[in-house]
PDB file of C-alpha atoms and ligand atoms in Angstrom:
ATOM      1  CA  MET Y  18      -1.366  87.434  48.300  1.00 57.00           C
ATOM      2  CA  LYS Y  19       0.555  90.238  46.715  1.00 79.00           C
ATOM      3  CA  ILE Y  20       2.588  92.413  49.066  1.00 96.00           C
ATOM      4  CA  ARG Y  21       2.021  96.080  48.202  1.00 96.00           C
ATOM      5  CA  ILE Y  22       4.289  97.733  50.695  1.00 97.00           C
ATOM      6  CA  GLY Y  23       7.991  97.352  51.338  1.00 98.00           C
ATOM      7  CA  ILE Y  24      10.030  98.770  54.172  1.00 97.00           C
ATOM      8  CA  ILE Y  25      13.781  99.244  54.069  1.00 97.00           C
ATOM      9  CA  GLY Y  26      14.990  99.756  57.595  1.00 95.00           C
ATOM     10  CA  GLY Y  27      18.248 101.546  58.200  1.00 90.00           C
ATOM     11  CA  SER Y  28      20.503 101.544  61.246  1.00 85.00           C
ATOM     12  CA  GLY Y  29      18.609 100.694  64.412  1.00 83.00           C
ATOM     13  CA  LEU Y  30      15.623  99.166  62.649  1.00 85.00           C
ATOM     14  CA  GLU Y  31      17.279  95.828  61.903  1.00 83.00           C
ATOM     15  CA  ASN Y  32      14.904  93.956  64.173  1.00 83.00           C
ATOM     16  CA  ALA Y  33      12.015  96.379  64.237  1.00 81.00           C
ATOM     17  CA  ILE Y  34       9.633  94.199  62.278  1.00 85.00           C
ATOM     18  CA  GLU Y  35       9.095  90.541  62.897  1.00 87.00           C
ATOM     19  CA  GLY Y  36       8.036  88.166  60.202  1.00 91.00           C
ATOM     20  CA  GLU Y  37       8.649  85.022  58.257  1.00 94.00           C
ATOM     21  CA  ARG Y  38      12.094  84.966  56.719  1.00 94.00           C
ATOM     22  CA  VAL Y  39      11.972  84.533  52.955  1.00 95.00           C
ATOM     23  CA  LEU Y  40      15.026  84.234  50.736  1.00 96.00           C
ATOM     24  CA  VAL Y  41      14.222  85.984  47.470  1.00 97.00           C
ATOM     25  CA  ASN Y  42      16.249  84.977  44.471  1.00 97.00           C
ATOM     26  CA  THR Y  43      17.351  87.922  42.287  1.00 98.00           C
ATOM     27  CA  PRO Y  44      19.835  88.426  39.431  1.00 97.00           C
ATOM     28  CA  TYR Y  45      21.953  90.203  42.057  1.00 97.00           C
ATOM     29  CA  GLY Y  46      22.010  87.385  44.575  1.00 97.00           C
ATOM     30  CA  ASP Y  47      19.668  86.058  47.246  1.00 96.00           C
ATOM     31  CA  VAL Y  48      18.067  88.657  49.466  1.00 96.00           C
ATOM     32  CA  LEU Y  49      16.660  87.986  52.915  1.00 95.00           C
ATOM     33  CA  VAL Y  50      13.237  89.561  53.329  1.00 96.00           C
ATOM     34  CA  LYS Y  51      11.049  89.362  56.409  1.00 96.00           C
ATOM     35  CA  VAL Y  52       7.391  89.111  55.522  1.00 96.00           C
ATOM     36  CA  GLY Y  53       5.346  90.408  58.413  1.00 94.00           C
ATOM     37  CA  VAL Y  54       2.041  92.040  59.178  1.00 93.00           C
ATOM     38  CA  MET Y  55       1.605  95.651  60.214  1.00 92.00           C
ATOM     39  CA  VAL Y  56      -1.878  96.095  61.656  1.00 88.00           C
ATOM     40  CA  ASN Y  57      -3.841  94.592  58.754  1.00 86.00           C
ATOM     41  CA  GLU Y  58      -1.362  94.900  55.928  1.00 92.00           C
ATOM     42  CA  LYS Y  59       1.250  92.415  54.817  1.00 95.00           C
ATOM     43  CA  VAL Y  60       4.641  94.104  54.441  1.00 97.00           C
ATOM     44  CA  ALA Y  61       8.026  93.040  53.134  1.00 97.00           C
ATOM     45  CA  PHE Y  62      10.824  94.227  55.365  1.00 97.00           C
ATOM     46  CA  ILE Y  63      14.499  94.426  54.454  1.00 96.00           C
ATOM     47  CA  PRO Y  64      17.080  95.441  57.048  1.00 95.00           C
ATOM     48  CA  ARG Y  65      19.385  97.416  54.763  1.00 95.00           C
ATOM     49  CA  HIS Y  66      22.580  96.557  56.616  1.00 92.00           C
ATOM     50  CA  GLY Y  67      21.595  92.956  57.339  1.00 90.00           C
ATOM     51  CA  GLU Y  68      20.034  91.614  60.515  1.00 87.00           C
ATOM     52  CA  ARG Y  69      23.172  92.161  62.556  1.00 85.00           C
ATOM     53  CA  HIS Y  70      24.158  95.405  60.883  1.00 81.00           C
ATOM     54  CA  GLU Y  71      27.003  93.614  59.159  1.00 88.00           C
ATOM     55  CA  THR Y  72      26.967  95.380  55.769  1.00 95.00           C
ATOM     56  CA  PRO Y  73      28.498  98.874  55.480  1.00 96.00           C
ATOM     57  CA  PRO Y  74      26.792 101.535  53.310  1.00 97.00           C
ATOM     58  CA  HIS Y  75      29.083 101.112  50.291  1.00 97.00           C
ATOM     59  CA  LYS Y  76      28.569  97.325  50.275  1.00 97.00           C
ATOM     60  CA  VAL Y  77      24.781  97.200  50.540  1.00 97.00           C
ATOM     61  CA  ASN Y  78      23.199  95.163  47.737  1.00 97.00           C
ATOM     62  CA  TYR Y  79      20.938  98.035  46.666  1.00 98.00           C
ATOM     63  CA  ARG Y  80      19.926  96.419  43.370  1.00 98.00           C
ATOM     64  CA  GLY Y  81      19.189  93.083  45.002  1.00 98.00           C
ATOM     65  CA  ASN Y  82      17.087  94.710  47.728  1.00 98.00           C
ATOM     66  CA  LEU Y  83      14.904  96.694  45.338  1.00 98.00           C
ATOM     67  CA  TRP Y  84      14.616  93.797  42.905  1.00 98.00           C
ATOM     68  CA  ALA Y  85      13.514  91.474  45.713  1.00 98.00           C
ATOM     69  CA  LEU Y  86      10.775  93.898  46.773  1.00 98.00           C
ATOM     70  CA  LYS Y  87       9.602  94.265  43.187  1.00 98.00           C
ATOM     71  CA  THR Y  88       9.538  90.482  42.801  1.00 97.00           C
ATOM     72  CA  LEU Y  89       7.201  90.224  45.802  1.00 97.00           C
ATOM     73  CA  GLY Y  90       4.805  92.699  44.155  1.00 97.00           C
ATOM     74  CA  VAL Y  91       5.794  95.784  46.137  1.00 98.00           C
ATOM     75  CA  GLU Y  92       4.756  99.084  44.575  1.00 97.00           C
ATOM     76  CA  ARG Y  93       5.447 101.398  47.468  1.00 98.00           C
ATOM     77  CA  VAL Y  94       8.584 101.592  49.584  1.00 98.00           C
ATOM     78  CA  ILE Y  95       9.090 103.381  52.869  1.00 98.00           C
ATOM     79  CA  ALA Y  96      12.681 103.631  54.065  1.00 98.00           C
ATOM     80  CA  THR Y  97      14.570 105.067  56.999  1.00 97.00           C
ATOM     81  CA  ASN Y  98      18.003 106.673  57.039  1.00 97.00           C
ATOM     82  CA  ALA Y  99      20.240 107.961  59.804  1.00 97.00           C
ATOM     83  CA  VAL Y 100      21.601 111.381  58.863  1.00 98.00           C
ATOM     84  CA  GLY Y 101      23.723 114.221  60.144  1.00 98.00           C
ATOM     85  CA  GLY Y 102      22.046 117.624  60.293  1.00 98.00           C
ATOM     86  CA  ILE Y 103      23.643 120.391  58.225  1.00 98.00           C
ATOM     87  CA  ARG Y 104      20.981 123.109  58.136  1.00 98.00           C
ATOM     88  CA  ASP Y 105      20.772 125.338  61.199  1.00 97.00           C
ATOM     89  CA  GLY Y 106      17.820 124.443  63.359  1.00 98.00           C
ATOM     90  CA  LEU Y 107      17.995 120.705  62.728  1.00 98.00           C
ATOM     91  CA  ASN Y 108      18.769 118.859  65.939  1.00 98.00           C
ATOM     92  CA  PRO Y 109      19.619 115.263  66.864  1.00 97.00           C
ATOM     93  CA  GLY Y 110      16.394 113.329  67.323  1.00 97.00           C
ATOM     94  CA  ASP Y 111      14.485 115.355  64.713  1.00 98.00           C
ATOM     95  CA  LEU Y 112      12.750 113.612  61.821  1.00 98.00           C
ATOM     96  CA  LEU Y 113      12.917 114.984  58.291  1.00 98.00           C
ATOM     97  CA  ILE Y 114      11.240 113.815  55.090  1.00 98.00           C
ATOM     98  CA  PRO Y 115      13.492 114.833  52.178  1.00 98.00           C
ATOM     99  CA  HIS Y 116      12.055 115.982  48.868  1.00 98.00           C
ATOM    100  CA  ASP Y 117      15.290 115.947  46.869  1.00 98.00           C
ATOM    101  CA  PHE Y 118      18.843 114.645  46.966  1.00 98.00           C
ATOM    102  CA  ILE Y 119      22.390 115.380  45.820  1.00 98.00           C
ATOM    103  CA  ASP Y 120      24.629 112.440  44.989  1.00 98.00           C
ATOM    104  CA  PHE Y 121      28.231 112.534  46.205  1.00 98.00           C
ATOM    105  CA  THR Y 122      28.778 108.794  46.211  1.00 98.00           C
ATOM    106  CA  LYS Y 123      31.646 107.521  44.101  1.00 97.00           C
ATOM    107  CA  GLY Y 124      31.591 103.867  43.344  1.00 93.00           C
ATOM    108  CA  ARG Y 125      28.156 102.309  43.463  1.00 97.00           C
ATOM    109  CA  THR Y 126      25.966 100.624  40.934  1.00 96.00           C
ATOM    110  CA  TYR Y 127      23.319 103.135  40.043  1.00 97.00           C
ATOM    111  CA  THR Y 128      21.123 101.394  37.491  1.00 98.00           C
ATOM    112  CA  PHE Y 129      19.431  98.185  36.413  1.00 98.00           C
ATOM    113  CA  TYR Y 130      19.956  99.235  32.787  1.00 97.00           C
ATOM    114  CA  ASP Y 131      23.451  98.404  31.616  1.00 95.00           C
ATOM    115  CA  GLN Y 132      22.450  97.228  28.146  1.00 95.00           C
ATOM    116  CA  LYS Y 133      19.934  99.879  27.237  1.00 95.00           C
ATOM    117  CA  ALA Y 134      19.826 103.693  27.403  1.00 96.00           C
ATOM    118  CA  VAL Y 135      17.224 104.400  30.049  1.00 95.00           C
ATOM    119  CA  HIS Y 136      17.123 107.820  31.686  1.00 97.00           C
ATOM    120  CA  VAL Y 137      14.612 108.027  34.509  1.00 97.00           C
ATOM    121  CA  ASP Y 138      13.063 111.346  35.424  1.00 97.00           C
ATOM    122  CA  LEU Y 139      13.986 112.478  38.942  1.00 98.00           C
ATOM    123  CA  THR Y 140      12.228 115.833  38.961  1.00 98.00           C
ATOM    124  CA  THR Y 141      10.291 114.458  41.940  1.00 98.00           C
ATOM    125  CA  PRO Y 142      12.610 111.753  43.320  1.00 98.00           C
ATOM    126  CA  TYR Y 143      10.563 110.985  46.438  1.00 98.00           C
ATOM    127  CA  CYS Y 144       6.893 109.991  46.152  1.00 98.00           C
ATOM    128  CA  PRO Y 145       4.825 113.059  47.050  1.00 98.00           C
ATOM    129  CA  GLU Y 146       1.883 110.958  48.196  1.00 98.00           C
ATOM    130  CA  ILE Y 147       3.855 108.829  50.648  1.00 98.00           C
ATOM    131  CA  ARG Y 148       5.733 111.891  51.864  1.00 98.00           C
ATOM    132  CA  ARG Y 149       2.439 113.656  52.554  1.00 98.00           C
ATOM    133  CA  ILE Y 150       1.010 110.657  54.415  1.00 98.00           C
ATOM    134  CA  ILE Y 151       4.108 110.321  56.624  1.00 98.00           C
ATOM    135  CA  ILE Y 152       4.008 114.012  57.490  1.00 98.00           C
ATOM    136  CA  GLU Y 153       0.251 113.966  58.167  1.00 98.00           C
ATOM    137  CA  VAL Y 154       0.542 110.929  60.413  1.00 98.00           C
ATOM    138  CA  ALA Y 155       3.472 112.354  62.387  1.00 98.00           C
ATOM    139  CA  GLU Y 156       1.741 115.698  62.856  1.00 98.00           C
ATOM    140  CA  GLU Y 157      -1.454 113.996  64.038  1.00 98.00           C
ATOM    141  CA  MET Y 158       0.635 112.077  66.561  1.00 98.00           C
ATOM    142  CA  GLY Y 159       2.126 115.350  67.780  1.00 98.00           C
ATOM    143  CA  ILE Y 160       5.588 114.404  66.540  1.00 97.00           C
ATOM    144  CA  LYS Y 161       7.787 117.159  65.195  1.00 97.00           C
ATOM    145  CA  ILE Y 162       8.721 116.451  61.607  1.00 98.00           C
ATOM    146  CA  TRP Y 163      10.441 118.564  58.951  1.00 98.00           C
ATOM    147  CA  ASP Y 164       8.547 118.656  55.668  1.00 98.00           C
ATOM    148  CA  GLY Y 165      11.177 118.648  52.948  1.00 98.00           C
ATOM    149  CA  GLY Y 166      14.897 118.953  52.755  1.00 98.00           C
ATOM    150  CA  VAL Y 167      17.804 118.042  50.535  1.00 99.00           C
ATOM    151  CA  TYR Y 168      19.642 114.832  51.375  1.00 98.00           C
ATOM    152  CA  VAL Y 169      23.268 114.653  50.288  1.00 98.00           C
ATOM    153  CA  CYS Y 170      24.634 111.149  50.017  1.00 98.00           C
ATOM    154  CA  THR Y 171      28.329 110.507  50.612  1.00 98.00           C
ATOM    155  CA  GLU Y 172      30.281 107.362  49.841  1.00 98.00           C
ATOM    156  CA  GLY Y 173      31.339 106.636  53.390  1.00 97.00           C
ATOM    157  CA  PRO Y 174      32.010 104.607  55.352  1.00 97.00           C
ATOM    158  CA  ARG Y 175      33.962 107.452  56.916  1.00 98.00           C
ATOM    159  CA  PHE Y 176      32.175 110.542  58.153  1.00 98.00           C
ATOM    160  CA  GLU Y 177      32.736 113.814  56.324  1.00 98.00           C
ATOM    161  CA  THR Y 178      35.300 116.555  56.946  1.00 98.00           C
ATOM    162  CA  PRO Y 179      34.195 120.002  58.139  1.00 98.00           C
ATOM    163  CA  SER Y 180      35.164 121.470  54.745  1.00 98.00           C
ATOM    164  CA  GLU Y 181      33.012 118.948  52.939  1.00 98.00           C
ATOM    165  CA  ILE Y 182      30.082 119.853  55.166  1.00 98.00           C
ATOM    166  CA  ARG Y 183      30.640 123.572  54.481  1.00 98.00           C
ATOM    167  CA  MET Y 184      30.600 122.780  50.761  1.00 98.00           C
ATOM    168  CA  PHE Y 185      27.413 120.722  51.079  1.00 98.00           C
ATOM    169  CA  ARG Y 186      25.729 123.551  52.968  1.00 98.00           C
ATOM    170  CA  LEU Y 187      26.671 126.002  50.197  1.00 98.00           C
ATOM    171  CA  LEU Y 188      25.215 123.596  47.665  1.00 98.00           C
ATOM    172  CA  GLY Y 189      21.891 123.578  49.485  1.00 98.00           C
ATOM    173  CA  ALA Y 190      22.059 120.291  51.362  1.00 98.00           C
ATOM    174  CA  ASP Y 191      20.153 120.001  54.644  1.00 98.00           C
ATOM    175  CA  VAL Y 192      21.128 116.529  55.835  1.00 98.00           C
ATOM    176  CA  VAL Y 193      23.927 114.080  55.045  1.00 98.00           C
ATOM    177  CA  GLY Y 194      23.852 110.300  54.974  1.00 98.00           C
ATOM    178  CA  MET Y 195      25.498 107.336  53.264  1.00 98.00           C
ATOM    179  CA  THR Y 196      22.662 105.097  52.130  1.00 98.00           C
ATOM    180  CA  GLY Y 197      20.001 107.127  50.312  1.00 98.00           C
ATOM    181  CA  VAL Y 198      21.676 106.707  46.919  1.00 98.00           C
ATOM    182  CA  PRO Y 199      21.262 104.652  44.752  1.00 98.00           C
ATOM    183  CA  GLU Y 200      18.235 103.242  46.601  1.00 98.00           C
ATOM    184  CA  VAL Y 201      15.899 106.072  45.622  1.00 98.00           C
ATOM    185  CA  ILE Y 202      17.076 105.924  41.993  1.00 98.00           C
ATOM    186  CA  LEU Y 203      16.658 102.160  41.688  1.00 98.00           C
ATOM    187  CA  ALA Y 204      13.139 102.359  43.132  1.00 98.00           C
ATOM    188  CA  ARG Y 205      12.217 104.824  40.403  1.00 98.00           C
ATOM    189  CA  GLU Y 206      13.765 102.615  37.711  1.00 98.00           C
ATOM    190  CA  LEU Y 207      11.437  99.854  38.892  1.00 98.00           C
ATOM    191  CA  LYS Y 208       8.517 102.317  38.949  1.00 98.00           C
ATOM    192  CA  MET Y 209       8.037 101.949  42.685  1.00 98.00           C
ATOM    193  CA  CYS Y 210       7.020 104.829  44.931  1.00 98.00           C
ATOM    194  CA  TYR Y 211       9.749 105.620  47.448  1.00 98.00           C
ATOM    195  CA  ALA Y 212       9.942 107.951  50.426  1.00 98.00           C
ATOM    196  CA  THR Y 213      12.199 107.958  53.438  1.00 98.00           C
ATOM    197  CA  ILE Y 214      12.110 109.024  57.063  1.00 98.00           C
ATOM    198  CA  CYS Y 215      15.450 110.586  57.948  1.00 98.00           C
ATOM    199  CA  VAL Y 216      16.437 110.565  61.591  1.00 98.00           C
ATOM    200  CA  ILE Y 217      18.950 113.228  62.519  1.00 98.00           C
ATOM    201  CA  THR Y 218      21.417 111.514  64.816  1.00 97.00           C
ATOM    202  CA  ASN Y 219      24.102 114.193  65.092  1.00 98.00           C
ATOM    203  CA  TYR Y 220      25.199 117.603  63.874  1.00 98.00           C
ATOM    204  CA  ALA Y 221      27.326 117.149  60.762  1.00 98.00           C
ATOM    205  CA  ALA Y 222      31.136 117.204  60.922  1.00 98.00           C
ATOM    206  CA  GLY Y 223      32.584 120.455  62.213  1.00 97.00           C
ATOM    207  CA  MET Y 224      29.301 121.396  63.907  1.00 95.00           C
ATOM    208  CA  GLN Y 225      29.971 119.270  66.998  1.00 95.00           C
ATOM    209  CA  LYS Y 226      33.166 118.080  68.635  1.00 95.00           C
ATOM    210  CA  ARG Y 227      33.308 114.643  67.009  1.00 96.00           C
ATOM    211  CA  ILE Y 228      30.936 112.068  65.546  1.00 96.00           C
ATOM    212  CA  SER Y 229      30.800 108.439  66.555  1.00 95.00           C
ATOM    213  CA  HIS Y 230      28.973 105.459  65.165  1.00 92.00           C
ATOM    214  CA  GLU Y 231      27.875 104.615  68.715  1.00 93.00           C
ATOM    215  CA  GLU Y 232      26.205 107.992  69.071  1.00 93.00           C
ATOM    216  CA  VAL Y 233      24.390 107.502  65.762  1.00 93.00           C
ATOM    217  CA  ASN Y 234      23.182 104.057  66.881  1.00 92.00           C
ATOM    218  CA  GLU Y 235      22.078 105.303  70.273  1.00 93.00           C
ATOM    219  CA  ILE Y 236      19.908 108.077  68.825  1.00 95.00           C
ATOM    220  CA  MET Y 237      18.491 105.633  66.261  1.00 93.00           C
ATOM    221  CA  ARG Y 238      17.639 103.099  68.948  1.00 92.00           C
ATOM    222  CA  GLY Y 239      15.828 105.816  70.859  1.00 94.00           C
ATOM    223  CA  LYS Y 240      13.711 106.587  67.794  1.00 96.00           C
ATOM    224  CA  THR Y 241      12.887 103.059  66.707  1.00 95.00           C
ATOM    225  CA  ARG Y 242       9.590 102.811  68.573  1.00 94.00           C
ATOM    226  CA  VAL Y 243       8.195 106.066  67.293  1.00 96.00           C
ATOM    227  CA  ILE Y 244       9.240 105.254  63.731  1.00 97.00           C
ATOM    228  CA  VAL Y 245       7.486 101.893  63.902  1.00 95.00           C
ATOM    229  CA  GLU Y 246       4.383 103.627  65.274  1.00 96.00           C
ATOM    230  CA  ILE Y 247       4.450 106.107  62.384  1.00 97.00           C
ATOM    231  CA  MET Y 248       4.973 103.284  59.885  1.00 96.00           C
ATOM    232  CA  ASN Y 249       2.027 101.325  61.285  1.00 96.00           C
ATOM    233  CA  LYS Y 250      -0.270 104.240  60.634  1.00 97.00           C
ATOM    234  CA  VAL Y 251       1.266 105.162  57.287  1.00 98.00           C
ATOM    235  CA  VAL Y 252       0.880 101.602  56.011  1.00 96.00           C
ATOM    236  CA  GLN Y 253      -2.843 101.649  56.820  1.00 95.00           C
ATOM    237  CA  ARG Y 254      -3.330 104.939  55.038  1.00 96.00           C
ATOM    238  CA  ILE Y 255      -1.554 104.239  51.762  1.00 96.00           C
ATOM    239  CA  PRO Y 256      -4.279 103.878  49.123  1.00 94.00           C
ATOM    240  CA  VAL Y 257      -4.351 100.751  46.975  1.00 91.00           C
ATOM    241  CA  GLU Y 258      -4.518 102.724  43.743  1.00 93.00           C
ATOM    242  CA  ARG Y 259      -1.631 104.973  42.802  1.00 95.00           C
ATOM    243  CA  LYS Y 260      -3.487 108.016  41.542  1.00 92.00           C
ATOM    244  CA  ASN Y 261      -1.688 110.861  43.235  1.00 93.00           C
ATOM    245  CA  CYS Y 262       1.858 110.473  41.971  1.00 96.00           C
ATOM    246  CA  MET Y 263       3.733 109.800  38.763  1.00 96.00           C
ATOM    247  CA  CYS Y 264       6.243 107.320  40.221  1.00 97.00           C
ATOM    248  CA  GLY Y 265       4.766 104.402  38.268  1.00 95.00           C
ATOM    249  CA  LEU Y 266       4.586 106.115  34.875  1.00 91.00           C
TER     250      LEU Y 266
HETATM  251  N1  HPA M  17      27.296 111.745  57.953  1.00 91.12           N
HETATM  252  C1  HPA M  17      27.011 110.702  57.150  1.00 91.12           C
HETATM  253  N2  HPA M  17      26.161 109.742  57.484  1.00 91.12           N
HETATM  254  C2  HPA M  17      25.569 109.822  58.692  1.00 91.12           C
HETATM  255  C3  HPA M  17      25.823 110.883  59.565  1.00 91.12           C
HETATM  256  C4  HPA M  17      26.733 111.899  59.192  1.00 91.12           C
HETATM  257  O1  HPA M  17      27.001 112.870  59.912  1.00 91.12           O
HETATM  258  N3  HPA M  17      25.076 110.654  60.678  1.00 91.12           N
HETATM  259  C5  HPA M  17      24.391 109.511  60.455  1.00 91.12           C
HETATM  260  N4  HPA M  17      24.675 108.997  59.247  1.00 91.12           N
END
């Protein structure tokens, strides 16, 4: 059976989905995927940082992860990311579904196409259909969710400086994280739909006294259950045919 839906779980979701462990062979190395069932749908789950959160953002095998999902037949990817809130009004614990991103990473591998000039269109980087379904589901569940926002991705693994955050705010960024890029780009190169649920775990640098990894993890842990509940419903609602987006064209 083909697996249509892939989930890339960020911090806190490492063990959110149980399933059979499958090692998928890719040109970028072997990738551990957990194949599980969500309600009535088979899903392929990848904990982005490894099962024990051992891989930092700049060392994640982004190409391997996306390639492995594609190999299993996945056409639609739902991800999660921990982020800092930049825009006023965004508070720790809030969920936000970004519609666009700005890339401030520095040294990652951004493409599958090293031998050929391929320029993917990112006018609509995140799948509008999956975004809409996530937002609909959350609203029906009575969960507050922000529809749209600009995700700025930094190289990490350090947090930002207050001046960097001021710059990002001027540039129009709403949230800041370390793992959204190049994942979203690579999904598009493989013609997969991709959307992500951002969990705001802290106010960005300079907007609160200090930021700690422990604080980020604690907020994420507190949100794991609700995210899995949202995902369960989203997975059931994603249509088989991709008619309402251009991600696969
Ligand atoms: N900056 C970058 N990445 C993050 C943050 C942050 O403030 N919070 C959670 N992930």
